[in-house]
Coordinates of C-alpha atoms in Angstrom, one line a residue:
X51 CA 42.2 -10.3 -121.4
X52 CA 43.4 -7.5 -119.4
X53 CA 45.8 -7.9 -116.6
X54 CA 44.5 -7.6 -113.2
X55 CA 46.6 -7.2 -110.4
X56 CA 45.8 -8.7 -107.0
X57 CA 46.9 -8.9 -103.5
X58 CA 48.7 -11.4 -101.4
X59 CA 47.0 -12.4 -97.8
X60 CA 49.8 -11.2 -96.3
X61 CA 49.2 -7.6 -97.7
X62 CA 52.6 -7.9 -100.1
X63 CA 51.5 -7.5 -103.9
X64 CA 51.5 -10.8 -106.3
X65 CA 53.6 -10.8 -109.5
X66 CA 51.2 -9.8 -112.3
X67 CA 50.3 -12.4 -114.7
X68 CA 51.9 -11.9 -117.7
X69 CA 49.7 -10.1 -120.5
X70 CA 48.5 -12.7 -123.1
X71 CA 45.9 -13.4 -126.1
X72 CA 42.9 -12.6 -125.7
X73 CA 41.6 -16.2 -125.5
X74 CA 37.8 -16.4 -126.6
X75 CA 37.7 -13.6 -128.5
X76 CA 36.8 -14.6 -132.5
X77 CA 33.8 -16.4 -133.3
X78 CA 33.6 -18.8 -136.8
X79 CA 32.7 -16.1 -138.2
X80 CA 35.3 -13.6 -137.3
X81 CA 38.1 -16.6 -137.9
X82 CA 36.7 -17.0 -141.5
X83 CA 36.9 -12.8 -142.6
X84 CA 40.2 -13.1 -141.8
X85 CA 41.1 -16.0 -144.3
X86 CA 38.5 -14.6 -146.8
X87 CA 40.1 -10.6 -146.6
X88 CA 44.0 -12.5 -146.7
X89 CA 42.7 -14.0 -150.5
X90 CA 41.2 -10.3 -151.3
X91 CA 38.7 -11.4 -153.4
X92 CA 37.8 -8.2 -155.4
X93 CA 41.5 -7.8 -156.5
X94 CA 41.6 -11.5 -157.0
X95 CA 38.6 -11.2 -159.3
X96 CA 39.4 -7.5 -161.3
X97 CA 42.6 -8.5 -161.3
X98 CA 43.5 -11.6 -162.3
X99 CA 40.1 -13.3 -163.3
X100 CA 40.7 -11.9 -167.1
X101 CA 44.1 -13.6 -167.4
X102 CA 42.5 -16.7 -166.2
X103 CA 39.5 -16.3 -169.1
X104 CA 42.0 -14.9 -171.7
X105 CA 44.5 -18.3 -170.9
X106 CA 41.4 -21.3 -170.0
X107 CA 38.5 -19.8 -172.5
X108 CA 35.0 -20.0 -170.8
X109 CA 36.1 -22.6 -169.0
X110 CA 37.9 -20.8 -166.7
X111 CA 35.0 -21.1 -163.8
X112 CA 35.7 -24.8 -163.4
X113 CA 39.7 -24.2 -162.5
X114 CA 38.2 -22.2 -159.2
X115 CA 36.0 -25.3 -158.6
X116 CA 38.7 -27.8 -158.9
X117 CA 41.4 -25.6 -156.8
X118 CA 38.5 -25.2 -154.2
X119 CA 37.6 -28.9 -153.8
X120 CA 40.9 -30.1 -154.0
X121 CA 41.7 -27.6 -150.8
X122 CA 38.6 -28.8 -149.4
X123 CA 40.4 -32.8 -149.2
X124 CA 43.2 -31.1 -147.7
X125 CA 41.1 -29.3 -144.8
X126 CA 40.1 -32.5 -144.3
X127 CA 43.2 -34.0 -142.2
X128 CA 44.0 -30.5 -141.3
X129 CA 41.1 -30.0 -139.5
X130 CA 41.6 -33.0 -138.1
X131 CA 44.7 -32.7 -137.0
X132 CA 43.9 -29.4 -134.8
X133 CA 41.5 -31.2 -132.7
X134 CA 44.3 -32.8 -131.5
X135 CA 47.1 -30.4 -131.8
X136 CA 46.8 -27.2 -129.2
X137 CA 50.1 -25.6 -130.1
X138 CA 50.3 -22.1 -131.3
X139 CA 52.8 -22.7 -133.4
X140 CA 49.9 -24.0 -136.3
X141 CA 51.8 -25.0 -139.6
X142 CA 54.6 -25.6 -138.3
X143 CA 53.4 -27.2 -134.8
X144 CA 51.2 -29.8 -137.0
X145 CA 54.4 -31.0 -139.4
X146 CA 56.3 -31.2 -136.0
X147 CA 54.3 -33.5 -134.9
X148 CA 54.5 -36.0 -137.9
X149 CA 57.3 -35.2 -139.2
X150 CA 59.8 -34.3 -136.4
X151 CA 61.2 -31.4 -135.5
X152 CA 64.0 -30.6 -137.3
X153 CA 61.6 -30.3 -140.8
X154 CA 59.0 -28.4 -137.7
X155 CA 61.7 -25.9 -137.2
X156 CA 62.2 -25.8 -141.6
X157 CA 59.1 -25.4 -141.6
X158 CA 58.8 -22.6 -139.0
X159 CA 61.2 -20.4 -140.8
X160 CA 59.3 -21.2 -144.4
X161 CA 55.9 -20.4 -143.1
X162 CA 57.5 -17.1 -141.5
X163 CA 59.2 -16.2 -144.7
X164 CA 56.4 -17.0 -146.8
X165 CA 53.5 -14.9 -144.7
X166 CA 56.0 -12.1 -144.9
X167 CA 56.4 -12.7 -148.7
X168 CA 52.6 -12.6 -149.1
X169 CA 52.5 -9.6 -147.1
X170 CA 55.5 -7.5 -148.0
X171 CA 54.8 -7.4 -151.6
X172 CA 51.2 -6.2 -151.3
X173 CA 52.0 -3.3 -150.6
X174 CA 53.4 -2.5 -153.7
X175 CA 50.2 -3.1 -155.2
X176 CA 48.8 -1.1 -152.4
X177 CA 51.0 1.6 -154.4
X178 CA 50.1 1.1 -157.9
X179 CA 46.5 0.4 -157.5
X180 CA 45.7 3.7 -155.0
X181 CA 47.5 5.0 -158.3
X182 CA 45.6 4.0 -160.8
X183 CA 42.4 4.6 -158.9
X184 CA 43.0 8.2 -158.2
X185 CA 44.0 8.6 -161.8
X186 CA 40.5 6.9 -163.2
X187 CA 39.0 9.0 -160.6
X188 CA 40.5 12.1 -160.6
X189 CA 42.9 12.0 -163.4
X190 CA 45.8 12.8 -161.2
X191 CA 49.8 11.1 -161.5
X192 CA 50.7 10.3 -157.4
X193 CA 53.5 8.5 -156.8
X194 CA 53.3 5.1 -155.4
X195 CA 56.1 4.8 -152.2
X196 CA 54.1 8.0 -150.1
X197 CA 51.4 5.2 -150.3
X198 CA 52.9 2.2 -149.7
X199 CA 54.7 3.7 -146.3
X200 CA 51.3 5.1 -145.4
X201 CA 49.7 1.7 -145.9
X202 CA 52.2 0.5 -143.9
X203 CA 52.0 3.1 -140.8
X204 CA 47.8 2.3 -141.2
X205 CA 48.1 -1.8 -140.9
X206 CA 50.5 -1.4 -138.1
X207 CA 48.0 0.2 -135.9
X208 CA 45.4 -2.0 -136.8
X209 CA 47.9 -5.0 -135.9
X210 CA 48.5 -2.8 -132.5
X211 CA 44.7 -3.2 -131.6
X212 CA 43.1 -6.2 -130.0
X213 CA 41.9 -8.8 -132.3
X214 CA 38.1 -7.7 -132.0
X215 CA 39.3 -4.6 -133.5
X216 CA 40.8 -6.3 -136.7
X217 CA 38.2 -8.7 -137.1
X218 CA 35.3 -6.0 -136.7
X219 CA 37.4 -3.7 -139.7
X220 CA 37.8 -6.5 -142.0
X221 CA 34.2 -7.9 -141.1
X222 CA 33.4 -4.3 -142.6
X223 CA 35.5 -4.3 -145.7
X224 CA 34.8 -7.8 -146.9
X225 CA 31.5 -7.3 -147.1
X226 CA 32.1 -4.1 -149.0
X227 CA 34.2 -6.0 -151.4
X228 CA 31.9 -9.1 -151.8
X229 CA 29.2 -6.5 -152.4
X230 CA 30.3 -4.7 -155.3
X231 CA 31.1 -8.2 -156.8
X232 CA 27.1 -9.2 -156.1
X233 CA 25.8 -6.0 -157.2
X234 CA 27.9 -6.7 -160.4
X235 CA 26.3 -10.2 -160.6
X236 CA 23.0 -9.2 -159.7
X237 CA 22.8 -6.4 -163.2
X238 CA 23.9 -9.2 -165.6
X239 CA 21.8 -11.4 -164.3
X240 CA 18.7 -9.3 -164.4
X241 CA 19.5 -8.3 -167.6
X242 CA 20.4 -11.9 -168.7
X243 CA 23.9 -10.9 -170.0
X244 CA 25.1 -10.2 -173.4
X245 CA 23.6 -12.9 -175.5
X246 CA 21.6 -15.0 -172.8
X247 CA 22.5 -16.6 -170.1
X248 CA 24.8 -19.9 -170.7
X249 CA 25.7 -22.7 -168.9
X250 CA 28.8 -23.7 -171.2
X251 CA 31.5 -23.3 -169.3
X252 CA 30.7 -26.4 -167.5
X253 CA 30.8 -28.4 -171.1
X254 CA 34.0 -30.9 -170.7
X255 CA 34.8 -29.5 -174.0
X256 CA 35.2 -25.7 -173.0
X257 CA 37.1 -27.3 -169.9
X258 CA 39.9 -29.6 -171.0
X259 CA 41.7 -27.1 -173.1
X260 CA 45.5 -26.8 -173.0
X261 CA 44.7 -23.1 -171.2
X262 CA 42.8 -25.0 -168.3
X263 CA 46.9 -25.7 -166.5
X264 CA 47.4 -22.1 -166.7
X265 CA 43.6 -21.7 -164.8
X266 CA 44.5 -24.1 -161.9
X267 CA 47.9 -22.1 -161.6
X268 CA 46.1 -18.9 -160.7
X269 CA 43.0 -20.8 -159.4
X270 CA 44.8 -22.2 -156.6
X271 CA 47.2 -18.8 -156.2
X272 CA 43.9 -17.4 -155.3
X273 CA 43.3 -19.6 -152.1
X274 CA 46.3 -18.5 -150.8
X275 CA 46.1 -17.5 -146.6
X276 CA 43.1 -19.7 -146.1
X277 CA 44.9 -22.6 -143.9
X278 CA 45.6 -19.5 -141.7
X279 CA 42.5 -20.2 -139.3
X280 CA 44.7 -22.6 -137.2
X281 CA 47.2 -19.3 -136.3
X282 CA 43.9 -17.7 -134.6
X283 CA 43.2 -21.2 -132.7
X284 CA 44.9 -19.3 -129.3
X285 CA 41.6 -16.4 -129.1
X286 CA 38.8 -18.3 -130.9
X287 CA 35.6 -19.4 -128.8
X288 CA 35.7 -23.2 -128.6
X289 CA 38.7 -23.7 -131.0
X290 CA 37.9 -27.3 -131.8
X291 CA 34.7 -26.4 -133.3
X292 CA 35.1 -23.0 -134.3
X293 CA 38.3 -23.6 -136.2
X294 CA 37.0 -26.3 -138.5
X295 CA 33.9 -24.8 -139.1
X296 CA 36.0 -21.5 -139.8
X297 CA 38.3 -23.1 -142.6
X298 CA 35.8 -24.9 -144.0
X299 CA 33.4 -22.0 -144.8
X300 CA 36.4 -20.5 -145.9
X301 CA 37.7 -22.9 -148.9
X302 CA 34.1 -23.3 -149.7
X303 CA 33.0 -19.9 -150.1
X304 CA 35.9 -19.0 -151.9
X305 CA 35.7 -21.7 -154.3
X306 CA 32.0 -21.4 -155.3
X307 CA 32.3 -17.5 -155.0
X308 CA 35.0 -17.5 -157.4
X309 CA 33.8 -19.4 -160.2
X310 CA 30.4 -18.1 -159.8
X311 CA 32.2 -14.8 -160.6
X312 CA 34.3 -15.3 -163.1
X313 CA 31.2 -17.2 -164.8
X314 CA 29.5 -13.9 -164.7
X315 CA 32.3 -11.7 -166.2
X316 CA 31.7 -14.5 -168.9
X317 CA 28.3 -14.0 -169.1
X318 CA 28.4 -10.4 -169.1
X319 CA 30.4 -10.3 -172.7
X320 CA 29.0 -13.7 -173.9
X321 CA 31.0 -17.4 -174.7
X322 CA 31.6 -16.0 -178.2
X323 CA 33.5 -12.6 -177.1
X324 CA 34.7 -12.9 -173.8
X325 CA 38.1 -13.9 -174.7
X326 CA 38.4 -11.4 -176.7
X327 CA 37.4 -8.7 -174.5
X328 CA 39.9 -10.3 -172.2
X329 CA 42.7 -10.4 -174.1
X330 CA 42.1 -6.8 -174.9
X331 CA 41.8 -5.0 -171.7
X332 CA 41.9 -7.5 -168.6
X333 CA 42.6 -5.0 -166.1
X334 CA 39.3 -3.0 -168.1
X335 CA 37.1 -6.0 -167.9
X336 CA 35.5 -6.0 -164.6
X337 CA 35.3 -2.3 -165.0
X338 CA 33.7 -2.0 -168.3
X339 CA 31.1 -4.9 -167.1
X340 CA 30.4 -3.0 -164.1
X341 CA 29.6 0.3 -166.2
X342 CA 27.5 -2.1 -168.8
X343 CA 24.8 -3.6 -166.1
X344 CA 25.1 -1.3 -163.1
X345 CA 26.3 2.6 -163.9
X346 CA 29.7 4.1 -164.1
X347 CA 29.3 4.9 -160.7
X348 CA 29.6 1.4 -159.8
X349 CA 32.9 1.5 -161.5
X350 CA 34.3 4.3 -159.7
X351 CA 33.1 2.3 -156.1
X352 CA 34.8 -0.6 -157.5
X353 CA 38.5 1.5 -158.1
X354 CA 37.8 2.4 -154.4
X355 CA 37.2 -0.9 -153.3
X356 CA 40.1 -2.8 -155.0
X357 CA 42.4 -0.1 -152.3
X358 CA 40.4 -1.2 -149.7
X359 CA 40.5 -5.0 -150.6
X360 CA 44.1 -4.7 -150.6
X361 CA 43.9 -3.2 -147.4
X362 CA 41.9 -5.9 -145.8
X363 CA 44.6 -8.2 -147.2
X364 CA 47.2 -6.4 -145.7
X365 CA 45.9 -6.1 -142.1
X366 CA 44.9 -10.2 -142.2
X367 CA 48.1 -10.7 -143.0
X368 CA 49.8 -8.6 -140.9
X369 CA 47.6 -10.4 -137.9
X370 CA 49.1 -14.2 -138.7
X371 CA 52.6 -12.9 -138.8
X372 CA 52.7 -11.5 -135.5
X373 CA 51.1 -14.4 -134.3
X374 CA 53.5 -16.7 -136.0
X375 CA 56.4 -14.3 -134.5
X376 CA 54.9 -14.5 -131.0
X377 CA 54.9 -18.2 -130.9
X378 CA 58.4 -18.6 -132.1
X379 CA 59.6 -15.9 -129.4
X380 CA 57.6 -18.3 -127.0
X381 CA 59.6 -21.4 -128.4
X382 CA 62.6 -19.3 -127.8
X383 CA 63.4 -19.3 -131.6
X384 CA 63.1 -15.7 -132.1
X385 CA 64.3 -13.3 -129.5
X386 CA 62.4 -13.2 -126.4
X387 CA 60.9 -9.6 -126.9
X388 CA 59.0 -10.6 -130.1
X389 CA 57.1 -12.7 -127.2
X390 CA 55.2 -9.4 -125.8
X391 CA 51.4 -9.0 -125.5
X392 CA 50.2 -5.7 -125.1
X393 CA 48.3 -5.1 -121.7
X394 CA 45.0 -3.7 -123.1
X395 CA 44.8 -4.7 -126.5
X396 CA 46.1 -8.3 -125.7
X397 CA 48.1 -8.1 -129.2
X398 CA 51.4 -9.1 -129.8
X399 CA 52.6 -5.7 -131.1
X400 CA 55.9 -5.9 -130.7
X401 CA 56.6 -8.7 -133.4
X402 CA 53.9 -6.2 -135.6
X403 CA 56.4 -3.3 -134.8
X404 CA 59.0 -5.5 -136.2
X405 CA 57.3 -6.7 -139.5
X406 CA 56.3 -3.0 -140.3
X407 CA 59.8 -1.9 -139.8
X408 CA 60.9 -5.4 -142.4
X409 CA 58.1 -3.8 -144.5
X410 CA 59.6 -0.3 -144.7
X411 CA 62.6 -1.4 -144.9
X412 CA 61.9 -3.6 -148.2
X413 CA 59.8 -1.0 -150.1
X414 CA 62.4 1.9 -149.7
X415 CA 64.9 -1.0 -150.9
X416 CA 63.0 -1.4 -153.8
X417 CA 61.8 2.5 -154.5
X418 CA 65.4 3.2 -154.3
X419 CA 66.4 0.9 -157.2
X420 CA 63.5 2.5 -159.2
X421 CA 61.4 -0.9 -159.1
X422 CA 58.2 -1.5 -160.4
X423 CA 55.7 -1.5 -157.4
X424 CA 53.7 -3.9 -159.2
X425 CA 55.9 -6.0 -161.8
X426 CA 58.6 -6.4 -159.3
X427 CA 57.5 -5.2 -155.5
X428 CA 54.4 -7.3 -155.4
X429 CA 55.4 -10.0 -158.1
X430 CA 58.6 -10.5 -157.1
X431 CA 58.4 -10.8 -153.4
X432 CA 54.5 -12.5 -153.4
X433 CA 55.7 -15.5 -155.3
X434 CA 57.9 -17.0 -153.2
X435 CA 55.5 -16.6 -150.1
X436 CA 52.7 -18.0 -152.2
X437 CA 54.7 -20.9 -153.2
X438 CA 56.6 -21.4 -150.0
X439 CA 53.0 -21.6 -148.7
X440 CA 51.6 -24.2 -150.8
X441 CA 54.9 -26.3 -150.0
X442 CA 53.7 -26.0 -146.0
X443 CA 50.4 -27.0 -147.2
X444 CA 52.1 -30.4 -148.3
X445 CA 54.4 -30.9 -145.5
X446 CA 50.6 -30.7 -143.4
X447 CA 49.2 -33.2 -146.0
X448 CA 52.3 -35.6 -145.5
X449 CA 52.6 -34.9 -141.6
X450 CA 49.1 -35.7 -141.0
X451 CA 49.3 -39.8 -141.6
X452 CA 52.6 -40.1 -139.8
X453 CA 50.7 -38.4 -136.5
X454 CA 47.8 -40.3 -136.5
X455 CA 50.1 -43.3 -136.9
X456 CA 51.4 -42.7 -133.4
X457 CA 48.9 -42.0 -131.4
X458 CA 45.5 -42.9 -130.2
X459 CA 42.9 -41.7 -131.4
X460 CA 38.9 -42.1 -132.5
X461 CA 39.5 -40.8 -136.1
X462 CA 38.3 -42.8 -139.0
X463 CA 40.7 -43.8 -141.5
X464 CA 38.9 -41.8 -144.3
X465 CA 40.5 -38.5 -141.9
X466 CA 43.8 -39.5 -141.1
X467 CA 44.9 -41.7 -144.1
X468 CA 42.8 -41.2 -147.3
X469 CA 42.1 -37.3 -147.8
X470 CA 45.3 -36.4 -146.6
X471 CA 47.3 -38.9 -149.0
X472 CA 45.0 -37.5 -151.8
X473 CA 45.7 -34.1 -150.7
X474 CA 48.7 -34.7 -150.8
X475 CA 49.3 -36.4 -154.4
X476 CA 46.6 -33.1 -155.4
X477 CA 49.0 -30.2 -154.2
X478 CA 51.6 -31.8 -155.5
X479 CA 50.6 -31.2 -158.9
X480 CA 49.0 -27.7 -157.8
X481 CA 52.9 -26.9 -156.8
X482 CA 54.2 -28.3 -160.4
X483 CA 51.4 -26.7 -162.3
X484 CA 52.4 -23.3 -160.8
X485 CA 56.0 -23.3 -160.7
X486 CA 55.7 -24.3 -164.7
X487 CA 53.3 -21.3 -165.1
X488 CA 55.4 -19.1 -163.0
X489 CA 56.1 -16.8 -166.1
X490 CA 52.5 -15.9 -165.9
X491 CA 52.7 -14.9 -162.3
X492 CA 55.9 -12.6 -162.5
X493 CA 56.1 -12.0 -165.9
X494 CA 60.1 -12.5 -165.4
X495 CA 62.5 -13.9 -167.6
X496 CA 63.7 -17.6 -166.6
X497 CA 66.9 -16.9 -164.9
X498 CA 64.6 -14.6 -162.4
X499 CA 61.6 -17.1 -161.6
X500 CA 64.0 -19.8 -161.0
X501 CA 66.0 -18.0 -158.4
X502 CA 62.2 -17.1 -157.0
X503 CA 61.3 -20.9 -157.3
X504 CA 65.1 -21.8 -155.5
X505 CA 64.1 -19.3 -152.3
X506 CA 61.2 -21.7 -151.0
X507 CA 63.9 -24.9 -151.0
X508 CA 66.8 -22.6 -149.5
X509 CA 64.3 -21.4 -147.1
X510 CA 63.8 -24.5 -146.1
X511 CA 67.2 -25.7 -146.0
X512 CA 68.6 -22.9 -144.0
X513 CA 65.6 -24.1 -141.5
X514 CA 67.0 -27.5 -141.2
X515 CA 70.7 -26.2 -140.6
X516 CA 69.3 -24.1 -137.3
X517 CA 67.7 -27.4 -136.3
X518 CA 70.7 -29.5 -136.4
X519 CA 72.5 -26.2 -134.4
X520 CA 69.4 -26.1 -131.8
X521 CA 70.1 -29.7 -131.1
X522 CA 73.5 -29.1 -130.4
X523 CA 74.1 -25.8 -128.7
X524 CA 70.3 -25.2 -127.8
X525 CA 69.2 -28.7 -126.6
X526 CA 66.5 -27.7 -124.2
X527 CA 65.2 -25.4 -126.8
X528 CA 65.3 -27.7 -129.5
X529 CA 63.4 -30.5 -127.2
X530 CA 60.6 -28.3 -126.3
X531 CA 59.6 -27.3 -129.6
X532 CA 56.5 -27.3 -130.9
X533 CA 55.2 -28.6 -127.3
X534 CA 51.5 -28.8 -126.5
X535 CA 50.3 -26.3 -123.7
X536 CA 50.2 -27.0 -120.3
X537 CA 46.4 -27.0 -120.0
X538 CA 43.9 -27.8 -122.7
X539 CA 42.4 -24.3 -123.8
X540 CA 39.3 -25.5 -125.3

């Protein structure tokens, strides 16, 4: 909240309390659009749905399913877990706790790494789909860095403003995004798609095909930022509730929304010609569906929306960073200045000033060596964050056990044992499954993915090395990490 200053009794003036988070400020609700806009649906969907369909056949809906539930076993301990856990430090506050700290501090620098990663790259595609928008709309060549550095300049403001602000513009543009998606589903259904509405895609058949490893490898790609509820845990209403609840309708929207979706673009060309159509134009598929069952003004809405999803990415993002970047200035990790809350907007803007100026300073890198915006920019620089976050997912799944084991506690076995062991074992494959599809993500020869796949270990690495250098030069540092807060906050 704001600062308020206030007099002594003897008429001096007290010190100021410091300017912090504004604690009680995001409802479930608010929590969840944040996690839902960080997996941009709609781009997920036009974008990377047909590959999924071209790869799994009509199968392809039950991937989504499977990624979604097997997420859903993970929340399980996670949630769990941040009952107990107060921390700011999320991810890496939870693996501190049952792991130690020396993989807490790793982890700390994967998690910060790998949100920038997710971020970073995005706005390449912020580039080269604004691009190909304004040419299907206007048939106009712009380039792509102007719009990158303008994204930039945009999310930086919004990560300036208090968190109601962010939640209340990505409350606005998810539902803009979900909406085209529905209004899509809605024509096909009404008109019963191409050749009758078909329920084959659930067939075991149509689902254990040799494609369906290449499904769950974007499937659970598309989950990506929803364990980020825990980072908001500091400003939510009744965290211990609210941030449960929050993941929870998070993982299972996404899940059921996806392969709802992606049963519909199958629907709307039929089980026979779908794959076809895919393999033919998959960035065209959504788009020609869309003109098929609703207008071609639909079409030219969605081009608009797919910038604006990106957008809503971007800023959600750009939101956990900061708060990832405040925390670790608080554990004295990062320099003490990343640590500052602005007085009115109670955000931390000065880590946000930071990441923007990383940003910028990695899109010119890569404009000035004539990259691709989206084969390399977004590809490139989005894999490693996506798989460096999947690997903090499993560190959670691993970390949760060892906790419970030390403590006392009400939880039931089933919570603390079980679904994180089986979470566990199930991310483990998800991590194999994608690193042996990574072609398919980056498109990249094999000398390139593996040095993308090696970043996420060296990350890590690198994290354990400033550990072992905390405990020696930095003891008081390195004993505090990861500490609970003074007071409980909920």
């Amino acid at each position: 909240m704001p600062v308020t200053h206030s007099a002594s009794s003897s008429g001096g003036s007290a010190t100021a309390p410091a300017p912090s988070l504004r604690s009680g400020s995001l409802g479930t609700t608010d929590i969840a659009f944040f996690v839902i806009s960080a997996a941009a649906p709609l781009t997920v969907m036009a974008g990377v749905a047909p590959l999924a369909i071209m790869l799994g056949g009509i199968g392809a809906p039950t991937g989504y399913l499977i990624a979604g539930v097997t997420l859903a076993v993970f929340a399980v301990g996670f949630t769990t877990m941040s009952r107990h856990v107060r921390s700011g430090g999320a991810f890496y506050a939870y693996i501190t706790r049952g792991l130690g700290r020396t993989a807490g501090i790793g982890a700390a620098l994967l998690a910060l790494v790998g949100y920038n990663g997710m971020e970073i790259g995005v706005y390449g595609l912020l580039g080269s789909a604004t691009q190909g928008t304004v040419q299907a709309l206007f048939g106009v060549d712009i380039p792509w860095l102007p719009i990158s550095l303008a994204g930039l300049l945009l999310i930086g403001y919004g990560g300036y403003r208090s968190i109601e602000f962010g939640a209340k513009v990505l409350g606005i543009l998810l539902v803009a995004e979900i909406g085209i998606l529905v209004l899509l589903a809605g024509g096909v259904l009404i008109k019963g798609g191409a050749s009758g509405l078909s329920l084959a895609s659930l067939a075991p058949g149509n689902v254990l095909v040799p494609g369906t490893a290449a499904v769950l490898a974007f499937a659970f790609a598309a989950f990506t930022g929803f364990e980020s509820t825990v980072i908001y845990r500091r400003e939510a209403r009744n965290p211990a509730r609210t941030v449960p609840r929050a993941t929870y309708l998070a993982v299972g929207f996404l899940g059921l929304f996806y392969a709802f979706i992606v049963w519909i673009a199958i629907q709307a060309f039929g089980d026979a010609q779908v794959v076809a159509a895919a393999g033919a134009d998959p960035a065209g598929l959504f788009f020609s569906a869309i003109t098929t069952y609703v207008g071609a003004w639909a079409a030219d809405l969605m081009h608009i929306l797919i910038v604006t999803s990106v957008l809503a990415s971007l800023l959600a993002f750009h939101n956990a960073i900061n708060r990832y970047g405040l925390a670790l200035a608080e554990e004295g990790i990062l320099p003490k200045a990343l640590g500052r809350v602005h007085p009115r907007h109670g955000s931390p803007y000065v880590a946000g000033l930071v990441q923007t100026v990383l940003g910028a300073v990695v899109v010119v890198a890569f404009a000035a060596a004539g990259a691709d915006p989206y084969g390399q920019l977004l590809l490139w620089v989005n894999t490693p964050g996506m798989l460096g976050l999947m690997a903090l997912q499993l560190l959670v799944a691993l970390a949760v056990p060892f906790y419970f084991r030390r403590v006392n506690h009400r939880e039931g076995v089933l919570r603390t044992v079980v679904a994180p062991v089986a979470a566990a074992v199930l991310l483990t494959a998800a991590i194999t499954l994608v690193i042996t599809h990574l072609d398919l993500f980056t498109g990249a020869s094999a000398t390139v993915n593996t040095l993308l796949a090696a970043i996420v270990p060296v990350v890590f690495l690198v994290g354990l090395a400033l550990a072992w250098r905390l405990r020696r030069a930095r003891p008081e540092v390195y004993e505090h990490f990861a500490a609970e807060p003074p007071a409980a906050a909920d």
